[in-house]
Amino acid sequence: MPTEPASGHDLRHHGDAEVRDGGGTLVDLAVNVRADTPPAWLRDRIAASLAGLAAYPDGRAARAAVAARHGLPVERVLLTAGAAEAFVLLARALKVSRPVVVHPQFTEPEAALRDAGHMVDRVLLRESDGFRLDPAAVPEEADLVVVGNPTNPTSVLHPAETLTRLSRPGRTLVVDEAFMDAVPGEREALAGRTDVPGLVVLRSLTKTWGLAGLRIGYVLAAPETVARLERAQPLWPVSTPALAAAEACVSPAALAEAEEAARVVAADRAHLIAGLRDFASHGLRVTGPAEAPFVLVRVPAAADVRERLRALGYATRRGDTFPGLDEEWLRLAVRDRETTEGFLRALGRALGA
């Protein structure tokens, strides 16, 4: 697994760019937010919070609810305006000299580190290894390591034991679990662990609950790390509606609903992958085993295929903006079976099948 310094990928390109100019004409397989969300009960909770907009946000109840959900004291929880804010806080507040980002993965952690003036090294996972991590590939002198689990865009779920082997005295280990609630049983999760020195876990509530426009997530870390990050935040960083959403989304009923949604996604993902494998004769390969609400595929002339799919009404996520991938990769969000069947028909046309 090679390491390399930062170089010329568009780290600020994200899936929303694939649909931004498509209006309502494109079926969205580019953005990893669960379709048909937020549910009505959550919209009602958010709407009810609007009556309190004249007061400054008070995050105590939401913070306590998140802490209880993970069995942690509140001092180990920091609410943020989405996981993206957490990456910025980590980059600005922590004093590190050798940050390393494990790629391919969500590019905002590296972008935030670079914007904060850090020189960033990369550990590039290989397709030949199934994009799986060997902890020995991470330089021993790295004092900040960032890895996603399950990883965007590869859909790989790393064993918790593999990730905990990255822990070292003097090292901050950041595990981005933005999609962990889409994994049935949240197996391999590190959220709630207090026995791993230097561990920082990031969670997002925007993916499963369809709250990308509201911006809500949180950090789980040692109290001293939380305090350091909190000092770097502006006053009232999370809005009253987002706080209401956070409290609602960690309730027992919401957790049960998320678990059921994760099982539905797993079944829908299996259906998508089975259909994609029918195009193996056209050179299409699916990275697996996939464990997240998206799959990564390699296909010859992927840029042309993506444009043909767009002309047929389907938006997909280009892969070449992720370090470690090139122009032959596409990421596809998992959707319901009817949407998937339509997409597979369009893919057949785009491939000339």
GROMACS .gro file of C-alpha atoms in nm:
model
  353
    1MET     CA    1   0.000   0.000   0.000
    2PRO     CA    2   0.186   0.310  -0.118
    3THR     CA    3   0.195   0.643   0.059
    4GLU     CA    4   0.200   0.966  -0.134
    5PRO     CA    5   0.177   1.339  -0.065
    6ALA     CA    6  -0.130   1.538  -0.165
    7SER     CA    7  -0.168   1.599  -0.538
    8GLY     CA    8  -0.412   1.700  -0.804
    9HIS     CA    9  -0.754   1.554  -0.729
   10ASP     CA   10  -1.059   1.777  -0.702
   11LEU     CA   11  -1.116   1.721  -0.331
   12ARG     CA   12  -1.413   1.959  -0.324
   13HIS     CA   13  -1.618   1.767  -0.580
   14HIS     CA   14  -1.910   1.581  -0.420
   15GLY     CA   15  -2.213   1.391  -0.540
   16ASP     CA   16  -2.447   1.689  -0.523
   17ALA     CA   17  -2.255   1.844  -0.813
   18GLU     CA   18  -2.380   1.560  -1.036
   19VAL     CA   19  -2.744   1.658  -0.986
   20ARG     CA   20  -2.723   2.030  -0.908
   21ASP     CA   21  -2.799   2.142  -1.263
   22GLY     CA   22  -3.029   1.856  -1.350
   23GLY     CA   23  -3.340   2.005  -1.190
   24GLY     CA   24  -3.600   1.738  -1.127
   25THR     CA   25  -3.518   1.553  -1.447
   26LEU     CA   26  -3.247   1.319  -1.316
   27VAL     CA   27  -3.290   1.009  -1.104
   28ASP     CA   28  -3.028   1.057  -0.834
   29LEU     CA   29  -2.781   0.773  -0.782
   30ALA     CA   30  -2.500   1.020  -0.708
   31VAL     CA   31  -2.591   1.140  -0.357
   32ASN     CA   32  -2.580   0.896  -0.068
   33VAL     CA   33  -2.877   1.035   0.124
   34ARG     CA   34  -3.153   0.776   0.174
   35ALA     CA   35  -3.446   0.838  -0.060
   36ASP     CA   36  -3.789   0.948   0.064
   37THR     CA   37  -3.650   1.112   0.378
   38PRO     CA   38  -3.690   1.275   0.622
   39PRO     CA   39  -3.994   1.077   0.736
   40ALA     CA   40  -4.313   1.264   0.826
   41TRP     CA   41  -4.268   1.222   1.203
   42LEU     CA   42  -3.922   1.378   1.183
   43ARG     CA   43  -4.042   1.667   0.969
   44ASP     CA   44  -4.310   1.730   1.230
   45ARG     CA   45  -4.052   1.737   1.511
   46ILE     CA   46  -3.837   1.980   1.318
   47ALA     CA   47  -4.135   2.198   1.229
   48ALA     CA   48  -4.243   2.213   1.595
   49SER     CA   49  -3.901   2.351   1.687
   50LEU     CA   50  -3.958   2.659   1.472
   51ALA     CA   51  -4.173   2.810   1.744
   52GLY     CA   52  -3.855   2.854   1.948
   53LEU     CA   53  -3.643   3.032   1.689
   54ALA     CA   54  -3.648   3.360   1.883
   55ALA     CA   55  -3.429   3.200   2.151
   56TYR     CA   56  -3.065   3.109   2.108
   57PRO     CA   57  -3.007   2.734   2.053
   58ASP     CA   58  -2.965   2.526   2.367
   59GLY     CA   59  -2.789   2.200   2.284
   60ARG     CA   60  -2.791   2.041   2.628
   61ALA     CA   61  -3.087   1.807   2.575
   62ALA     CA   62  -2.966   1.690   2.234
   63ARG     CA   63  -2.612   1.639   2.363
   64ALA     CA   64  -2.741   1.435   2.656
   65ALA     CA   65  -2.958   1.227   2.421
   66VAL     CA   66  -2.662   1.148   2.194
   67ALA     CA   67  -2.448   1.060   2.497
   68ALA     CA   68  -2.716   0.825   2.629
   69ARG     CA   69  -2.756   0.662   2.287
   70HIS     CA   70  -2.388   0.561   2.298
   71GLY     CA   71  -2.362   0.502   2.673
   72LEU     CA   72  -2.119   0.790   2.722
   73PRO     CA   73  -2.093   1.090   2.953
   74VAL     CA   74  -2.188   1.419   2.789
   75GLU     CA   75  -1.828   1.539   2.817
   76ARG     CA   76  -1.742   1.293   2.541
   77VAL     CA   77  -1.995   1.437   2.292
   78LEU     CA   78  -1.973   1.741   2.067
   79LEU     CA   79  -2.261   1.834   1.836
   80THR     CA   80  -2.158   1.976   1.499
   81ALA     CA   81  -2.313   2.121   1.186
   82GLY     CA   82  -2.267   1.792   1.004
   83ALA     CA   83  -1.956   1.577   0.995
   84ALA     CA   84  -1.795   1.827   0.756
   85GLU     CA   85  -1.769   2.085   1.035
   86ALA     CA   86  -1.601   1.824   1.254
   87PHE     CA   87  -1.325   1.775   0.996
   88VAL     CA   88  -1.260   2.149   0.992
   89LEU     CA   89  -1.247   2.163   1.372
   90LEU     CA   90  -1.004   1.872   1.388
   91ALA     CA   91  -0.779   2.031   1.127
   92ARG     CA   92  -0.774   2.368   1.303
   93ALA     CA   93  -0.778   2.272   1.670
   94LEU     CA   94  -0.541   1.975   1.694
   95LYS     CA   95  -0.166   2.032   1.687
   96VAL     CA   96  -0.034   1.764   1.456
   97SER     CA   97   0.278   1.740   1.244
   98ARG     CA   98   0.226   1.425   1.031
   99PRO     CA   99  -0.138   1.376   0.933
  100VAL     CA  100  -0.220   1.076   0.714
  101VAL     CA  101  -0.548   1.012   0.533
  102VAL     CA  102  -0.635   0.661   0.417
  103HIS     CA  103  -0.774   0.671   0.062
  104PRO     CA  104  -0.992   0.619  -0.135
  105GLN     CA  105  -1.232   0.785   0.108
  106PHE     CA  106  -1.443   1.097   0.159
  107THR     CA  107  -1.218   1.384   0.056
  108GLU     CA  108  -1.327   1.656   0.300
  109PRO     CA  109  -1.090   1.545   0.581
  110GLU     CA  110  -0.788   1.600   0.358
  111ALA     CA  111  -0.929   1.920   0.213
  112ALA     CA  112  -0.984   2.060   0.562
  113LEU     CA  113  -0.634   1.963   0.672
  114ARG     CA  114  -0.478   2.124   0.367
  115ASP     CA  115  -0.684   2.440   0.411
  116ALA     CA  116  -0.555   2.460   0.768
  117GLY     CA  117  -0.196   2.458   0.638
  118HIS     CA  118  -0.105   2.094   0.699
  119MET     CA  119   0.104   1.880   0.468
  120VAL     CA  120  -0.099   1.563   0.423
  121ASP     CA  121   0.030   1.217   0.335
  122ARG     CA  122  -0.191   0.950   0.184
  123VAL     CA  123  -0.209   0.577   0.228
  124LEU     CA  124  -0.363   0.441  -0.090
  125LEU     CA  125  -0.556   0.116  -0.061
  126ARG     CA  126  -0.550  -0.105  -0.368
  127GLU     CA  127  -0.823  -0.268  -0.570
  128SER     CA  128  -0.616  -0.588  -0.575
  129ASP     CA  129  -0.652  -0.601  -0.194
  130GLY     CA  130  -1.023  -0.528  -0.207
  131PHE     CA  131  -0.946  -0.178  -0.076
  132ARG     CA  132  -0.884  -0.333   0.266
  133LEU     CA  133  -0.650  -0.174   0.516
  134ASP     CA  134  -0.327  -0.322   0.646
  135PRO     CA  135  -0.246  -0.118   0.958
  136ALA     CA  136   0.126  -0.168   0.890
  137ALA     CA  137   0.090   0.051   0.580
  138VAL     CA  138   0.029   0.358   0.798
  139PRO     CA  139   0.359   0.529   0.885
  140GLU     CA  140   0.454   0.480   1.248
  141GLU     CA  141   0.527   0.851   1.288
  142ALA     CA  142   0.176   0.959   1.179
  143ASP     CA  143   0.020   1.154   1.466
  144LEU     CA  144  -0.322   1.189   1.302
  145VAL     CA  145  -0.482   0.911   1.097
  146VAL     CA  146  -0.819   0.947   0.923
  147VAL     CA  147  -1.013   0.648   0.790
  148GLY     CA  148  -1.377   0.592   0.694
  149ASN     CA  149  -1.581   0.293   0.809
  150PRO     CA  150  -1.775   0.186   0.613
  151THR     CA  151  -1.568   0.373   0.359
  152ASN     CA  152  -1.701   0.614   0.101
  153PRO     CA  153  -1.674   0.538  -0.194
  154THR     CA  154  -1.551   0.177  -0.172
  155SER     CA  155  -1.833   0.049   0.054
  156VAL     CA  156  -1.573  -0.153   0.248
  157LEU     CA  157  -1.641  -0.222   0.616
  158HIS     CA  158  -1.311  -0.258   0.801
  159PRO     CA  159  -1.303  -0.485   1.108
  160ALA     CA  160  -1.300  -0.289   1.432
  161GLU     CA  161  -0.997  -0.490   1.540
  162THR     CA  162  -0.805  -0.372   1.233
  163LEU     CA  163  -0.882  -0.008   1.311
  164THR     CA  164  -0.795  -0.030   1.679
  165ARG     CA  165  -0.451  -0.159   1.579
  166LEU     CA  166  -0.388   0.191   1.442
  167SER     CA  167  -0.403   0.338   1.793
  168ARG     CA  168  -0.068   0.463   1.929
  169PRO     CA  169   0.045   0.686   2.217
  170GLY     CA  170   0.043   1.042   2.089
  171ARG     CA  171  -0.170   0.962   1.784
  172THR     CA  172  -0.525   1.079   1.714
  173LEU     CA  173  -0.723   0.813   1.528
  174VAL     CA  174  -1.023   0.960   1.348
  175VAL     CA  175  -1.282   0.708   1.227
  176ASP     CA  176  -1.557   0.853   1.010
  177GLU     CA  177  -1.869   0.644   1.078
  178ALA     CA  178  -2.106   0.864   0.879
  179PHE     CA  179  -2.264   0.555   0.719
  180MET     CA  180  -2.240   0.313   1.010
  181ASP     CA  181  -2.610   0.341   1.093
  182ALA     CA  182  -2.679   0.197   0.746
  183VAL     CA  183  -2.499  -0.124   0.846
  184PRO     CA  184  -2.734  -0.378   1.006
  185GLY     CA  185  -2.641  -0.413   1.371
  186GLU     CA  186  -2.372  -0.146   1.327
  187ARG     CA  187  -2.119  -0.426   1.346
  188GLU     CA  188  -1.757  -0.309   1.357
  189ALA     CA  189  -1.864   0.026   1.506
  190LEU     CA  190  -1.623   0.202   1.742
  191ALA     CA  191  -1.874   0.464   1.860
  192GLY     CA  192  -1.909   0.432   2.236
  193ARG     CA  193  -1.564   0.277   2.286
  194THR     CA  194  -1.353   0.442   2.555
  195ASP     CA  195  -1.073   0.185   2.565
  196VAL     CA  196  -0.894   0.299   2.247
  197PRO     CA  197  -0.642   0.577   2.319
  198GLY     CA  198  -0.671   0.877   2.091
  199LEU     CA  199  -0.994   0.758   1.927
  200VAL     CA  200  -1.224   1.016   1.769
  201VAL     CA  201  -1.544   0.889   1.606
  202LEU     CA  202  -1.754   1.107   1.377
  203ARG     CA  203  -2.120   1.040   1.310
  204SER     CA  204  -2.365   1.204   1.069
  205LEU     CA  205  -2.743   1.211   1.089
  206THR     CA  206  -2.783   1.349   0.739
  207LYS     CA  207  -2.754   1.026   0.539
  208THR     CA  208  -3.007   0.788   0.690
  209TRP     CA  209  -3.253   1.062   0.785
  210GLY     CA  210  -3.231   1.287   0.478
  211LEU     CA  211  -3.106   1.595   0.665
  212ALA     CA  212  -2.823   1.711   0.438
  213GLY     CA  213  -2.986   2.055   0.417
  214LEU     CA  214  -3.011   2.084   0.796
  215ARG     CA  215  -2.648   1.992   0.880
  216ILE     CA  216  -2.628   1.781   1.194
  217GLY     CA  217  -2.366   1.537   1.319
  218TYR     CA  218  -2.149   1.479   1.621
  219VAL     CA  219  -1.805   1.388   1.754
  220LEU     CA  220  -1.735   1.122   2.017
  221ALA     CA  221  -1.394   1.158   2.181
  222ALA     CA  222  -1.206   1.196   2.508
  223PRO     CA  223  -1.327   1.496   2.713
  224GLU     CA  224  -1.004   1.691   2.658
  225THR     CA  225  -1.034   1.647   2.281
  226VAL     CA  226  -1.399   1.751   2.286
  227ALA     CA  227  -1.311   2.060   2.490
  228ARG     CA  228  -1.037   2.155   2.243
  229LEU     CA  229  -1.271   2.119   1.946
  230GLU     CA  230  -1.549   2.307   2.123
  231ARG     CA  231  -1.319   2.605   2.177
  232ALA     CA  232  -1.266   2.620   1.802
  233GLN     CA  233  -1.639   2.631   1.729
  234PRO     CA  234  -1.830   2.956   1.688
  235LEU     CA  235  -2.105   3.032   1.935
  236TRP     CA  236  -2.431   2.841   1.875
  237PRO     CA  237  -2.291   2.631   1.587
  238VAL     CA  238  -2.595   2.400   1.564
  239SER     CA  239  -2.938   2.548   1.494
  240THR     CA  240  -3.248   2.483   1.702
  241PRO     CA  241  -3.414   2.273   1.428
  242ALA     CA  242  -3.096   2.064   1.392
  243LEU     CA  243  -3.084   2.009   1.768
  244ALA     CA  244  -3.445   1.893   1.762
  245ALA     CA  245  -3.357   1.652   1.482
  246ALA     CA  246  -3.056   1.516   1.671
  247GLU     CA  247  -3.261   1.444   1.980
  248ALA     CA  248  -3.533   1.278   1.773
  249CYS     CA  249  -3.297   1.064   1.564
  250VAL     CA  250  -3.129   0.896   1.862
  251SER     CA  251  -3.454   0.797   2.033
  252PRO     CA  252  -3.522   0.423   2.071
  253ALA     CA  253  -3.800   0.436   1.812
  254ALA     CA  254  -3.576   0.613   1.561
  255LEU     CA  255  -3.293   0.366   1.618
  256ALA     CA  256  -3.532   0.078   1.551
  257GLU     CA  257  -3.648   0.248   1.231
  258ALA     CA  258  -3.288   0.304   1.121
  259GLU     CA  259  -3.206  -0.061   1.183
  260GLU     CA  260  -3.500  -0.171   0.968
  261ALA     CA  261  -3.395   0.076   0.697
  262ALA     CA  262  -3.043  -0.071   0.708
  263ARG     CA  263  -3.183  -0.419   0.646
  264VAL     CA  264  -3.391  -0.293   0.353
  265VAL     CA  265  -3.084  -0.120   0.207
  266ALA     CA  266  -2.885  -0.442   0.239
  267ALA     CA  267  -3.149  -0.633   0.042
  268ASP     CA  268  -3.177  -0.358  -0.220
  269ARG     CA  269  -2.798  -0.345  -0.251
  270ALA     CA  270  -2.785  -0.719  -0.315
  271HIS     CA  271  -3.044  -0.673  -0.590
  272LEU     CA  272  -2.840  -0.393  -0.749
  273ILE     CA  273  -2.516  -0.591  -0.735
  274ALA     CA  274  -2.680  -0.898  -0.892
  275GLY     CA  275  -2.800  -0.682  -1.178
  276LEU     CA  276  -2.462  -0.513  -1.223
  277ARG     CA  277  -2.287  -0.848  -1.249
  278ASP     CA  278  -2.491  -0.924  -1.559
  279PHE     CA  279  -2.268  -0.669  -1.734
  280ALA     CA  280  -1.941  -0.843  -1.651
  281SER     CA  281  -1.897  -0.929  -2.020
  282HIS     CA  282  -1.880  -0.555  -2.086
  283GLY     CA  283  -1.589  -0.518  -1.846
  284LEU     CA  284  -1.791  -0.395  -1.548
  285ARG     CA  285  -1.660  -0.503  -1.206
  286VAL     CA  286  -1.822  -0.445  -0.867
  287THR     CA  287  -1.604  -0.382  -0.562
  288GLY     CA  288  -1.709  -0.612  -0.282
  289PRO     CA  289  -1.823  -0.717  -0.044
  290ALA     CA  290  -2.018  -0.391  -0.028
  291GLU     CA  291  -2.158  -0.297   0.313
  292ALA     CA  292  -2.272   0.066   0.272
  293PRO     CA  293  -2.571   0.224   0.094
  294PHE     CA  294  -2.365   0.260  -0.225
  295VAL     CA  295  -2.144   0.046  -0.445
  296LEU     CA  296  -1.826   0.120  -0.636
  297VAL     CA  297  -1.791  -0.014  -0.990
  298ARG     CA  298  -1.515  -0.012  -1.246
  299VAL     CA  299  -1.615   0.009  -1.609
  300PRO     CA  300  -1.418   0.094  -1.923
  301ALA     CA  301  -1.475   0.450  -2.050
  302ALA     CA  302  -1.669   0.531  -1.733
  303ALA     CA  303  -1.678   0.903  -1.813
  304ASP     CA  304  -1.858   0.832  -2.140
  305VAL     CA  305  -2.091   0.585  -1.970
  306ARG     CA  306  -2.173   0.844  -1.705
  307GLU     CA  307  -2.264   1.100  -1.971
  308ARG     CA  308  -2.480   0.849  -2.158
  309LEU     CA  309  -2.657   0.761  -1.834
  310ARG     CA  310  -2.714   1.129  -1.768
  311ALA     CA  311  -2.872   1.166  -2.113
  312LEU     CA  312  -3.096   0.872  -2.021
  313GLY     CA  313  -3.202   1.046  -1.700
  314TYR     CA  314  -2.970   0.896  -1.435
  315ALA     CA  315  -2.704   1.079  -1.232
  316THR     CA  316  -2.408   0.876  -1.103
  317ARG     CA  317  -2.101   0.983  -0.908
  318ARG     CA  318  -1.770   1.004  -1.093
  319GLY     CA  319  -1.488   0.826  -0.914
  320ASP     CA  320  -1.177   1.001  -1.041
  321THR     CA  321  -1.194   1.279  -0.780
  322PHE     CA  322  -1.112   1.025  -0.508
  323PRO     CA  323  -0.737   0.974  -0.456
  324GLY     CA  324  -0.651   0.619  -0.548
  325LEU     CA  325  -0.916   0.594  -0.820
  326ASP     CA  326  -0.909   0.697  -1.184
  327GLU     CA  327  -1.155   0.782  -1.459
  328GLU     CA  328  -1.279   0.420  -1.487
  329TRP     CA  329  -1.472   0.429  -1.159
  330LEU     CA  330  -1.833   0.517  -1.073
  331ARG     CA  331  -2.014   0.518  -0.738
  332LEU     CA  332  -2.381   0.422  -0.737
  333ALA     CA  333  -2.623   0.490  -0.452
  334VAL     CA  334  -2.853   0.204  -0.355
  335ARG     CA  335  -3.216   0.277  -0.433
  336ASP     CA  336  -3.542   0.079  -0.425
  337ARG     CA  337  -3.586  -0.209  -0.664
  338GLU     CA  338  -3.808  -0.026  -0.910
  339THR     CA  339  -3.553   0.254  -0.944
  340THR     CA  340  -3.273   0.000  -0.974
  341GLU     CA  341  -3.452  -0.189  -1.251
  342GLY     CA  342  -3.491   0.133  -1.448
  343PHE     CA  343  -3.128   0.219  -1.393
  344LEU     CA  344  -3.008  -0.126  -1.503
  345ARG     CA  345  -3.205  -0.093  -1.825
  346ALA     CA  346  -3.046   0.247  -1.885
  347LEU     CA  347  -2.701   0.107  -1.802
  348GLY     CA  348  -2.751  -0.166  -2.060
  349ARG     CA  349  -2.823   0.100  -2.321
  350ALA     CA  350  -2.526   0.308  -2.209
  351LEU     CA  351  -2.297   0.005  -2.241
  352GLY     CA  352  -2.446  -0.097  -2.574
  353ALA     CA  353  -2.569  -0.423  -2.427
   0.00000   0.00000   0.00000
